[in-house]
Amino acid sequence: MRKLLLGTTALAAAATLSANAALADVSIGGFIEWEYTSRSSNISTLDGTSNTTDADIKFNFSNKTDSGLTVGYYAEMNSDGADDSASIEESYLHISGGFGKVVLGTDDGVGDYYGVASSDLPSEEINATSNSTSITITNADYSNLSSNAQVMSYHLPAMGGLTGGISYFNSGAEGNEDSTEVAFKYAMDAGGANITLGGATGTKDVASAQDTDTQVIGVKVSIGNITVAASQSTHEGVGSDEESNGFSAQFKVSDAMTLTGYTTETEDNSAG
């Protein structure tokens, strides 16, 4: 009966959503990032200075059922001045319990959640500085196959220091660009050091051509105020055979200051 009312009466749908929202836990957050760039390049379109902003607003509704399940809805909206004000970046239903967590909707795959990369320390995507604009991986990180696509993901419940999951992206009825991702992360303490290992692998179908395969494996070690991370990633597809290696080091000077250094190298071994 409830399904029939929701499908046929707009007023009933609005009332139902309002009633559920009143009972749910609601959190609202967001971020804004300002960037100034000065670059010297022999490519005229890249030479010079620029400044940009990136901003998002995040909404999360969740409620716990009588059976102990947590059911919720998450939405992330682009809020930068250059973005479409109606642009929704992520929007999905999530259900979690002792079995783990299921995500249904528009979201990143598990590779973005569990893969460990050297660029995690500076917490930034590193842009290529070479003359080539065709390189896919420039930061020794996982190449997100279907960012913010229609996804069905299952996240394992934490087992000690082990977490992980699997994602399936549905590209539509024809299925020409479906993709699957598997990823894991393992955290442990050893000899006073905090060690995290992580990896991810994914395959994306390409119609009448070579499928796209991407992987990343990385390690992060923290001892006192010093943290180092190293990773290697690969990307193979039509006209692409890339390998990227990265290393980063971070030193916490004080609660107000942290110094971070990062280096990466990417090679494309494809013909031509």
Short mmCIF file of N, CA and C in Angstrom, two decimals, residues 74-233:
data_model
loop_
_atom_site.label_atom_id
_atom_site.label_comp_id
_atom_site.label_asym_id
_atom_site.label_seq_id
_atom_site.Cartn_x
_atom_site.Cartn_y
_atom_site.Cartn_z
N TYR A 74 22.86 9.75 1.16
CA TYR A 74 23.97 10.70 1.11
C TYR A 74 23.93 11.45 -0.21
N ALA A 75 24.17 12.74 -0.14
CA ALA A 75 24.24 13.57 -1.35
C ALA A 75 25.36 14.58 -1.22
N GLU A 76 26.12 14.75 -2.29
CA GLU A 76 27.20 15.73 -2.34
C GLU A 76 26.98 16.64 -3.53
N MET A 77 26.93 17.94 -3.28
CA MET A 77 26.59 18.92 -4.31
C MET A 77 27.77 19.84 -4.58
N ASN A 78 28.09 20.04 -5.85
CA ASN A 78 29.10 21.04 -6.21
C ASN A 78 28.56 22.42 -5.89
N SER A 79 29.36 23.22 -5.17
CA SER A 79 28.89 24.54 -4.77
C SER A 79 29.85 25.65 -5.18
N ASP A 80 30.83 25.33 -6.03
CA ASP A 80 31.75 26.35 -6.50
C ASP A 80 31.03 27.29 -7.47
N GLY A 81 31.49 28.54 -7.51
CA GLY A 81 30.84 29.52 -8.37
C GLY A 81 30.85 29.13 -9.83
N ALA A 82 31.85 28.35 -10.27
CA ALA A 82 31.94 27.96 -11.66
C ALA A 82 31.09 26.74 -11.99
N ASP A 83 30.53 26.08 -10.96
CA ASP A 83 29.74 24.87 -11.16
C ASP A 83 28.29 25.22 -11.41
N ASP A 84 27.60 24.28 -12.04
CA ASP A 84 26.15 24.37 -12.16
C ASP A 84 25.56 24.22 -10.76
N SER A 85 24.72 25.16 -10.37
CA SER A 85 24.18 25.13 -9.01
C SER A 85 23.36 23.89 -8.74
N ALA A 86 22.90 23.22 -9.80
CA ALA A 86 22.08 22.02 -9.63
C ALA A 86 22.89 20.75 -9.80
N SER A 87 24.21 20.87 -9.84
CA SER A 87 25.06 19.72 -10.10
C SER A 87 25.21 18.86 -8.86
N ILE A 88 24.76 17.61 -8.92
CA ILE A 88 24.92 16.65 -7.84
C ILE A 88 26.07 15.72 -8.20
N GLU A 89 27.10 15.70 -7.37
CA GLU A 89 28.28 14.88 -7.65
C GLU A 89 28.08 13.44 -7.23
N GLU A 90 27.51 13.23 -6.04
CA GLU A 90 27.24 11.88 -5.55
C GLU A 90 25.87 11.85 -4.90
N SER A 91 25.15 10.73 -5.07
CA SER A 91 23.83 10.59 -4.48
C SER A 91 23.52 9.10 -4.38
N TYR A 92 23.46 8.58 -3.13
CA TYR A 92 23.27 7.13 -3.02
C TYR A 92 22.57 6.74 -1.72
N LEU A 93 21.97 5.55 -1.76
CA LEU A 93 21.36 4.90 -0.61
C LEU A 93 22.41 4.00 0.03
N HIS A 94 22.49 4.01 1.37
CA HIS A 94 23.43 3.11 2.04
C HIS A 94 22.72 2.36 3.18
N ILE A 95 23.01 1.06 3.27
CA ILE A 95 22.42 0.18 4.27
C ILE A 95 23.56 -0.56 4.95
N SER A 96 23.66 -0.49 6.26
CA SER A 96 24.77 -1.11 6.97
C SER A 96 24.28 -1.84 8.21
N GLY A 97 25.06 -2.85 8.61
CA GLY A 97 24.76 -3.65 9.79
C GLY A 97 25.92 -4.57 10.06
N GLY A 98 25.66 -5.65 10.79
CA GLY A 98 26.71 -6.60 11.10
C GLY A 98 27.28 -7.29 9.87
N PHE A 99 26.54 -7.30 8.77
CA PHE A 99 26.98 -7.94 7.53
C PHE A 99 27.94 -7.08 6.73
N GLY A 100 28.05 -5.80 7.09
CA GLY A 100 28.87 -4.87 6.32
C GLY A 100 28.03 -3.69 5.85
N LYS A 101 28.31 -3.20 4.66
CA LYS A 101 27.60 -2.03 4.14
C LYS A 101 27.35 -2.19 2.65
N VAL A 102 26.14 -1.85 2.23
CA VAL A 102 25.76 -1.87 0.82
C VAL A 102 25.49 -0.44 0.37
N VAL A 103 26.04 -0.07 -0.79
CA VAL A 103 25.83 1.27 -1.36
C VAL A 103 25.20 1.11 -2.73
N LEU A 104 24.11 1.82 -2.98
CA LEU A 104 23.38 1.76 -4.24
C LEU A 104 23.13 3.18 -4.73
N GLY A 105 23.69 3.53 -5.87
CA GLY A 105 23.49 4.88 -6.40
C GLY A 105 24.74 5.41 -7.06
N THR A 106 24.87 6.72 -7.09
CA THR A 106 25.99 7.38 -7.75
C THR A 106 27.10 7.63 -6.74
N ASP A 107 28.22 6.91 -6.92
CA ASP A 107 29.33 7.01 -5.97
C ASP A 107 30.60 6.53 -6.65
N ASP A 108 31.76 6.77 -5.99
CA ASP A 108 33.02 6.20 -6.45
C ASP A 108 33.07 4.72 -6.09
N GLY A 109 33.93 3.99 -6.78
CA GLY A 109 34.10 2.58 -6.49
C GLY A 109 34.97 2.35 -5.28
N VAL A 110 35.10 1.07 -4.87
CA VAL A 110 35.85 0.75 -3.65
C VAL A 110 37.34 1.06 -3.81
N GLY A 111 37.84 1.12 -5.05
CA GLY A 111 39.25 1.45 -5.25
C GLY A 111 39.61 2.82 -4.69
N ASP A 112 38.65 3.72 -4.69
CA ASP A 112 38.88 5.07 -4.18
C ASP A 112 38.84 5.10 -2.65
N TYR A 113 38.25 4.09 -2.03
CA TYR A 113 38.12 4.04 -0.57
C TYR A 113 39.28 3.32 0.11
N TYR A 114 39.82 2.28 -0.53
CA TYR A 114 40.76 1.41 0.16
C TYR A 114 42.18 1.42 -0.41
N GLY A 115 42.36 1.80 -1.65
CA GLY A 115 43.70 1.82 -2.22
C GLY A 115 44.59 2.82 -1.49
N VAL A 116 45.84 2.44 -1.23
CA VAL A 116 46.81 3.34 -0.58
C VAL A 116 47.77 3.87 -1.64
N ALA A 117 47.95 5.19 -1.69
CA ALA A 117 48.83 5.82 -2.67
C ALA A 117 49.74 6.81 -1.98
N SER A 118 50.92 7.05 -2.57
CA SER A 118 51.86 8.01 -2.00
C SER A 118 51.28 9.42 -1.97
N SER A 119 50.38 9.73 -2.88
CA SER A 119 49.78 11.06 -2.92
C SER A 119 48.75 11.27 -1.82
N ASP A 120 48.48 10.24 -0.99
CA ASP A 120 47.55 10.42 0.12
C ASP A 120 48.10 11.38 1.17
N LEU A 121 49.42 11.46 1.30
CA LEU A 121 50.00 12.37 2.30
C LEU A 121 49.79 13.84 1.96
N PRO A 122 50.12 14.28 0.74
CA PRO A 122 49.79 15.67 0.41
C PRO A 122 48.29 15.87 0.20
N SER A 123 47.56 14.75 0.09
CA SER A 123 46.09 14.81 -0.06
C SER A 123 45.65 15.62 -1.26
N GLU A 124 46.44 15.53 -2.33
CA GLU A 124 46.11 16.26 -3.54
C GLU A 124 46.33 15.38 -4.76
N GLU A 125 45.56 15.63 -5.81
CA GLU A 125 45.84 15.01 -7.09
C GLU A 125 47.00 15.75 -7.73
N ILE A 126 48.04 15.03 -8.10
CA ILE A 126 49.24 15.64 -8.66
C ILE A 126 49.08 15.75 -10.18
N ASN A 127 49.20 16.95 -10.71
CA ASN A 127 49.01 17.16 -12.14
C ASN A 127 50.30 16.91 -12.90
N ALA A 128 50.17 16.38 -14.11
CA ALA A 128 51.34 16.12 -14.94
C ALA A 128 52.02 17.42 -15.33
N THR A 129 53.36 17.42 -15.35
CA THR A 129 54.10 18.60 -15.76
C THR A 129 54.88 18.34 -17.05
N SER A 130 54.68 17.17 -17.67
CA SER A 130 55.37 16.85 -18.92
C SER A 130 54.65 17.52 -20.09
N ASN A 131 55.24 17.41 -21.27
CA ASN A 131 54.62 17.99 -22.46
C ASN A 131 53.46 17.14 -22.96
N SER A 132 53.38 15.90 -22.48
CA SER A 132 52.32 15.01 -22.92
C SER A 132 51.04 15.28 -22.15
N THR A 133 49.93 15.31 -22.85
CA THR A 133 48.63 15.47 -22.21
C THR A 133 47.83 14.18 -22.26
N SER A 134 48.45 13.08 -22.71
CA SER A 134 47.73 11.83 -22.88
C SER A 134 47.98 10.85 -21.73
N ILE A 135 48.79 11.21 -20.74
CA ILE A 135 49.08 10.32 -19.62
C ILE A 135 47.85 10.25 -18.70
N THR A 136 47.47 9.02 -18.34
CA THR A 136 46.29 8.82 -17.51
C THR A 136 46.62 8.88 -16.03
N ILE A 137 47.68 8.17 -15.60
CA ILE A 137 48.05 8.17 -14.19
C ILE A 137 49.33 8.99 -14.00
N THR A 138 49.24 10.02 -13.19
CA THR A 138 50.39 10.90 -12.96
C THR A 138 50.77 10.97 -11.49
N ASN A 139 50.11 10.19 -10.64
CA ASN A 139 50.35 10.34 -9.21
C ASN A 139 50.47 9.00 -8.50
N ALA A 140 50.85 7.93 -9.20
CA ALA A 140 51.03 6.61 -8.60
C ALA A 140 49.81 6.18 -7.79
N ASP A 141 48.63 6.56 -8.29
CA ASP A 141 47.39 6.25 -7.60
C ASP A 141 46.49 5.42 -8.50
N TYR A 142 45.40 4.97 -7.93
CA TYR A 142 44.42 4.18 -8.67
C TYR A 142 43.72 5.06 -9.70
N SER A 143 43.57 4.55 -10.91
CA SER A 143 42.86 5.29 -11.96
C SER A 143 41.38 4.96 -11.86
N ASN A 144 40.61 5.91 -11.33
CA ASN A 144 39.18 5.67 -11.11
C ASN A 144 38.48 5.41 -12.44
N LEU A 145 37.96 4.19 -12.61
CA LEU A 145 37.41 3.78 -13.91
C LEU A 145 36.08 4.44 -14.21
N SER A 146 35.25 4.61 -13.22
CA SER A 146 33.91 5.16 -13.45
C SER A 146 33.53 6.07 -12.29
N SER A 147 34.20 7.19 -12.19
CA SER A 147 33.97 8.10 -11.08
C SER A 147 32.53 8.58 -11.04
N ASN A 148 31.91 8.47 -9.86
CA ASN A 148 30.54 8.94 -9.64
C ASN A 148 29.57 8.40 -10.67
N ALA A 149 29.64 7.09 -10.89
CA ALA A 149 28.72 6.42 -11.81
C ALA A 149 27.72 5.62 -11.00
N GLN A 150 26.74 5.02 -11.68
CA GLN A 150 25.77 4.18 -11.01
C GLN A 150 26.46 2.91 -10.51
N VAL A 151 26.53 2.76 -9.20
CA VAL A 151 27.35 1.70 -8.61
C VAL A 151 26.54 0.84 -7.65
N MET A 152 26.90 -0.42 -7.59
CA MET A 152 26.44 -1.33 -6.54
C MET A 152 27.69 -1.80 -5.83
N SER A 153 27.87 -1.40 -4.56
CA SER A 153 29.09 -1.73 -3.81
C SER A 153 28.75 -2.47 -2.54
N TYR A 154 29.66 -3.39 -2.19
CA TYR A 154 29.56 -4.09 -0.92
C TYR A 154 30.87 -3.90 -0.17
N HIS A 155 30.78 -3.36 1.06
CA HIS A 155 31.95 -3.13 1.90
C HIS A 155 31.92 -4.16 3.03
N LEU A 156 33.01 -4.91 3.18
CA LEU A 156 33.11 -5.92 4.22
C LEU A 156 33.08 -5.28 5.61
N PRO A 157 32.53 -5.97 6.61
CA PRO A 157 32.69 -5.48 7.98
C PRO A 157 34.15 -5.59 8.38
N ALA A 158 34.62 -4.68 9.22
CA ALA A 158 36.02 -4.69 9.63
C ALA A 158 36.34 -5.99 10.37
N MET A 159 37.42 -6.63 9.98
CA MET A 159 37.89 -7.87 10.62
C MET A 159 39.30 -7.62 11.13
N GLY A 160 39.40 -7.19 12.41
CA GLY A 160 40.69 -6.76 12.91
C GLY A 160 41.11 -5.50 12.16
N GLY A 161 42.28 -5.53 11.55
CA GLY A 161 42.75 -4.38 10.78
C GLY A 161 42.42 -4.46 9.31
N LEU A 162 41.64 -5.48 8.89
CA LEU A 162 41.36 -5.69 7.47
C LEU A 162 40.01 -5.12 7.09
N THR A 163 39.99 -4.31 6.03
CA THR A 163 38.76 -3.81 5.44
C THR A 163 38.87 -3.96 3.92
N GLY A 164 37.74 -3.93 3.24
CA GLY A 164 37.78 -4.09 1.79
C GLY A 164 36.38 -4.11 1.21
N GLY A 165 36.31 -4.29 -0.10
CA GLY A 165 35.01 -4.32 -0.74
C GLY A 165 35.10 -4.60 -2.23
N ILE A 166 33.93 -4.67 -2.86
CA ILE A 166 33.82 -4.90 -4.30
C ILE A 166 32.73 -4.01 -4.86
N SER A 167 32.95 -3.49 -6.07
CA SER A 167 31.99 -2.60 -6.72
C SER A 167 31.70 -3.07 -8.14
N TYR A 168 30.48 -2.84 -8.56
CA TYR A 168 30.09 -3.11 -9.96
C TYR A 168 29.40 -1.87 -10.51
N PHE A 169 29.91 -1.35 -11.63
CA PHE A 169 29.32 -0.19 -12.29
C PHE A 169 28.54 -0.67 -13.51
N ASN A 170 27.29 -0.23 -13.60
CA ASN A 170 26.42 -0.58 -14.72
C ASN A 170 26.35 0.61 -15.68
N SER A 171 26.87 0.43 -16.88
CA SER A 171 26.91 1.52 -17.85
C SER A 171 25.63 1.65 -18.66
N GLY A 172 24.68 0.75 -18.45
CA GLY A 172 23.43 0.82 -19.20
C GLY A 172 23.05 -0.52 -19.80
N ALA A 173 21.94 -0.52 -20.56
CA ALA A 173 21.40 -1.76 -21.10
C ALA A 173 22.39 -2.48 -22.02
N GLU A 174 23.15 -1.73 -22.81
CA GLU A 174 24.08 -2.36 -23.74
C GLU A 174 25.28 -2.97 -23.01
N GLY A 175 25.65 -2.40 -21.88
CA GLY A 175 26.73 -2.95 -21.08
C GLY A 175 28.10 -2.87 -21.72
N ASN A 176 28.30 -1.89 -22.61
CA ASN A 176 29.59 -1.78 -23.31
C ASN A 176 30.71 -1.23 -22.45
N GLU A 177 30.38 -0.58 -21.31
CA GLU A 177 31.40 0.06 -20.49
C GLU A 177 31.23 -0.32 -19.02
N ASP A 178 30.71 -1.51 -18.73
CA ASP A 178 30.59 -1.96 -17.35
C ASP A 178 31.97 -2.13 -16.73
N SER A 179 32.08 -1.97 -15.43
CA SER A 179 33.37 -2.13 -14.77
C SER A 179 33.20 -2.77 -13.40
N THR A 180 34.25 -3.43 -12.95
CA THR A 180 34.27 -4.09 -11.65
C THR A 180 35.54 -3.71 -10.92
N GLU A 181 35.44 -3.44 -9.61
CA GLU A 181 36.60 -3.07 -8.80
C GLU A 181 36.63 -3.91 -7.52
N VAL A 182 37.82 -4.30 -7.11
CA VAL A 182 38.04 -5.00 -5.85
C VAL A 182 39.19 -4.29 -5.13
N ALA A 183 39.06 -4.07 -3.82
CA ALA A 183 40.10 -3.35 -3.08
C ALA A 183 40.15 -3.82 -1.63
N PHE A 184 41.31 -3.59 -0.99
CA PHE A 184 41.48 -3.96 0.41
C PHE A 184 42.42 -2.97 1.09
N LYS A 185 42.38 -2.97 2.41
CA LYS A 185 43.31 -2.19 3.22
C LYS A 185 43.54 -2.95 4.53
N TYR A 186 44.80 -3.00 4.97
CA TYR A 186 45.13 -3.69 6.21
C TYR A 186 46.03 -2.80 7.06
N ALA A 187 45.62 -2.53 8.28
CA ALA A 187 46.37 -1.68 9.20
C ALA A 187 46.85 -2.50 10.39
N MET A 188 48.10 -2.27 10.80
CA MET A 188 48.65 -3.01 11.93
C MET A 188 49.72 -2.18 12.62
N ASP A 189 50.06 -2.57 13.85
CA ASP A 189 51.15 -1.97 14.61
C ASP A 189 52.30 -2.96 14.68
N ALA A 190 53.52 -2.47 14.44
CA ALA A 190 54.70 -3.35 14.47
C ALA A 190 55.90 -2.56 14.96
N GLY A 191 56.45 -2.95 16.11
CA GLY A 191 57.65 -2.30 16.63
C GLY A 191 57.51 -0.82 16.85
N GLY A 192 56.34 -0.36 17.28
CA GLY A 192 56.12 1.06 17.51
C GLY A 192 55.73 1.84 16.28
N ALA A 193 55.60 1.17 15.15
CA ALA A 193 55.21 1.85 13.89
C ALA A 193 53.79 1.46 13.51
N ASN A 194 53.06 2.40 12.96
CA ASN A 194 51.74 2.13 12.40
C ASN A 194 51.90 1.90 10.90
N ILE A 195 51.52 0.71 10.44
CA ILE A 195 51.73 0.33 9.05
C ILE A 195 50.37 0.05 8.39
N THR A 196 50.17 0.63 7.21
CA THR A 196 48.95 0.40 6.44
C THR A 196 49.31 -0.07 5.05
N LEU A 197 48.76 -1.21 4.66
CA LEU A 197 48.93 -1.75 3.31
C LEU A 197 47.61 -1.66 2.58
N GLY A 198 47.65 -1.30 1.32
CA GLY A 198 46.40 -1.20 0.56
C GLY A 198 46.60 -1.48 -0.90
N GLY A 199 45.57 -2.00 -1.53
CA GLY A 199 45.65 -2.29 -2.96
C GLY A 199 44.27 -2.27 -3.59
N ALA A 200 44.24 -2.05 -4.88
CA ALA A 200 42.98 -2.04 -5.62
C ALA A 200 43.24 -2.47 -7.05
N THR A 201 42.26 -3.14 -7.66
CA THR A 201 42.34 -3.54 -9.05
C THR A 201 40.98 -3.40 -9.69
N GLY A 202 40.96 -3.04 -10.95
CA GLY A 202 39.68 -2.86 -11.64
C GLY A 202 39.79 -3.12 -13.12
N THR A 203 38.68 -3.52 -13.72
CA THR A 203 38.59 -3.77 -15.17
C THR A 203 37.33 -3.11 -15.71
N LYS A 204 37.49 -2.41 -16.83
CA LYS A 204 36.36 -1.76 -17.48
C LYS A 204 36.23 -2.28 -18.91
N ASP A 205 35.02 -2.70 -19.27
CA ASP A 205 34.77 -3.19 -20.62
C ASP A 205 34.87 -2.06 -21.63
N VAL A 206 35.45 -2.37 -22.78
CA VAL A 206 35.52 -1.43 -23.90
C VAL A 206 35.00 -2.15 -25.13
N ALA A 207 33.96 -1.62 -25.76
CA ALA A 207 33.32 -2.28 -26.88
C ALA A 207 34.27 -2.43 -28.06
N SER A 208 34.42 -3.66 -28.55
CA SER A 208 35.20 -3.97 -29.74
C SER A 208 36.65 -3.50 -29.65
N ALA A 209 37.21 -3.49 -28.43
CA ALA A 209 38.60 -3.05 -28.25
C ALA A 209 39.13 -3.66 -26.96
N GLN A 210 40.40 -3.37 -26.67
CA GLN A 210 41.03 -3.89 -25.46
C GLN A 210 40.38 -3.29 -24.22
N ASP A 211 40.07 -4.14 -23.25
CA ASP A 211 39.52 -3.65 -21.99
C ASP A 211 40.56 -2.81 -21.25
N THR A 212 40.09 -1.96 -20.35
CA THR A 212 40.97 -1.13 -19.53
C THR A 212 41.20 -1.80 -18.18
N ASP A 213 42.47 -1.98 -17.80
CA ASP A 213 42.83 -2.57 -16.52
C ASP A 213 43.69 -1.60 -15.73
N THR A 214 43.44 -1.48 -14.44
CA THR A 214 44.23 -0.58 -13.60
C THR A 214 44.41 -1.19 -12.22
N GLN A 215 45.60 -0.97 -11.63
CA GLN A 215 45.91 -1.48 -10.30
C GLN A 215 46.75 -0.47 -9.53
N VAL A 216 46.70 -0.57 -8.20
CA VAL A 216 47.60 0.19 -7.34
C VAL A 216 47.91 -0.66 -6.11
N ILE A 217 49.14 -0.59 -5.65
CA ILE A 217 49.55 -1.22 -4.41
C ILE A 217 50.41 -0.22 -3.66
N GLY A 218 50.18 -0.06 -2.36
CA GLY A 218 50.92 0.97 -1.63
C GLY A 218 51.07 0.63 -0.16
N VAL A 219 52.00 1.32 0.50
CA VAL A 219 52.24 1.13 1.91
C VAL A 219 52.49 2.49 2.56
N LYS A 220 51.98 2.66 3.78
CA LYS A 220 52.19 3.89 4.54
C LYS A 220 52.68 3.50 5.94
N VAL A 221 53.75 4.15 6.39
CA VAL A 221 54.36 3.84 7.69
C VAL A 221 54.48 5.13 8.50
N SER A 222 53.99 5.09 9.74
CA SER A 222 54.08 6.25 10.64
C SER A 222 54.83 5.87 11.90
N ILE A 223 55.85 6.68 12.23
CA ILE A 223 56.62 6.50 13.47
C ILE A 223 56.77 7.87 14.10
N GLY A 224 56.10 8.08 15.23
CA GLY A 224 56.17 9.38 15.88
C GLY A 224 55.61 10.47 14.98
N ASN A 225 56.40 11.51 14.74
CA ASN A 225 55.96 12.64 13.91
C ASN A 225 56.29 12.47 12.44
N ILE A 226 56.85 11.32 12.06
CA ILE A 226 57.26 11.09 10.68
C ILE A 226 56.37 10.03 10.02
N THR A 227 55.90 10.33 8.81
CA THR A 227 55.10 9.39 8.02
C THR A 227 55.65 9.34 6.61
N VAL A 228 55.83 8.14 6.08
CA VAL A 228 56.28 7.97 4.70
C VAL A 228 55.30 7.05 3.98
N ALA A 229 55.19 7.22 2.67
CA ALA A 229 54.30 6.39 1.86
C ALA A 229 54.92 6.16 0.49
N ALA A 230 54.71 4.97 -0.04
CA ALA A 230 55.19 4.63 -1.38
C ALA A 230 54.12 3.81 -2.09
N SER A 231 54.02 3.98 -3.40
CA SER A 231 53.02 3.23 -4.14
C SER A 231 53.44 3.06 -5.60
N GLN A 232 52.86 2.05 -6.23
CA GLN A 232 53.05 1.81 -7.65
C GLN A 232 51.69 1.52 -8.27
N SER A 233 51.41 2.13 -9.40
CA SER A 233 50.15 1.90 -10.08
C SER A 233 50.40 1.65 -11.57
#
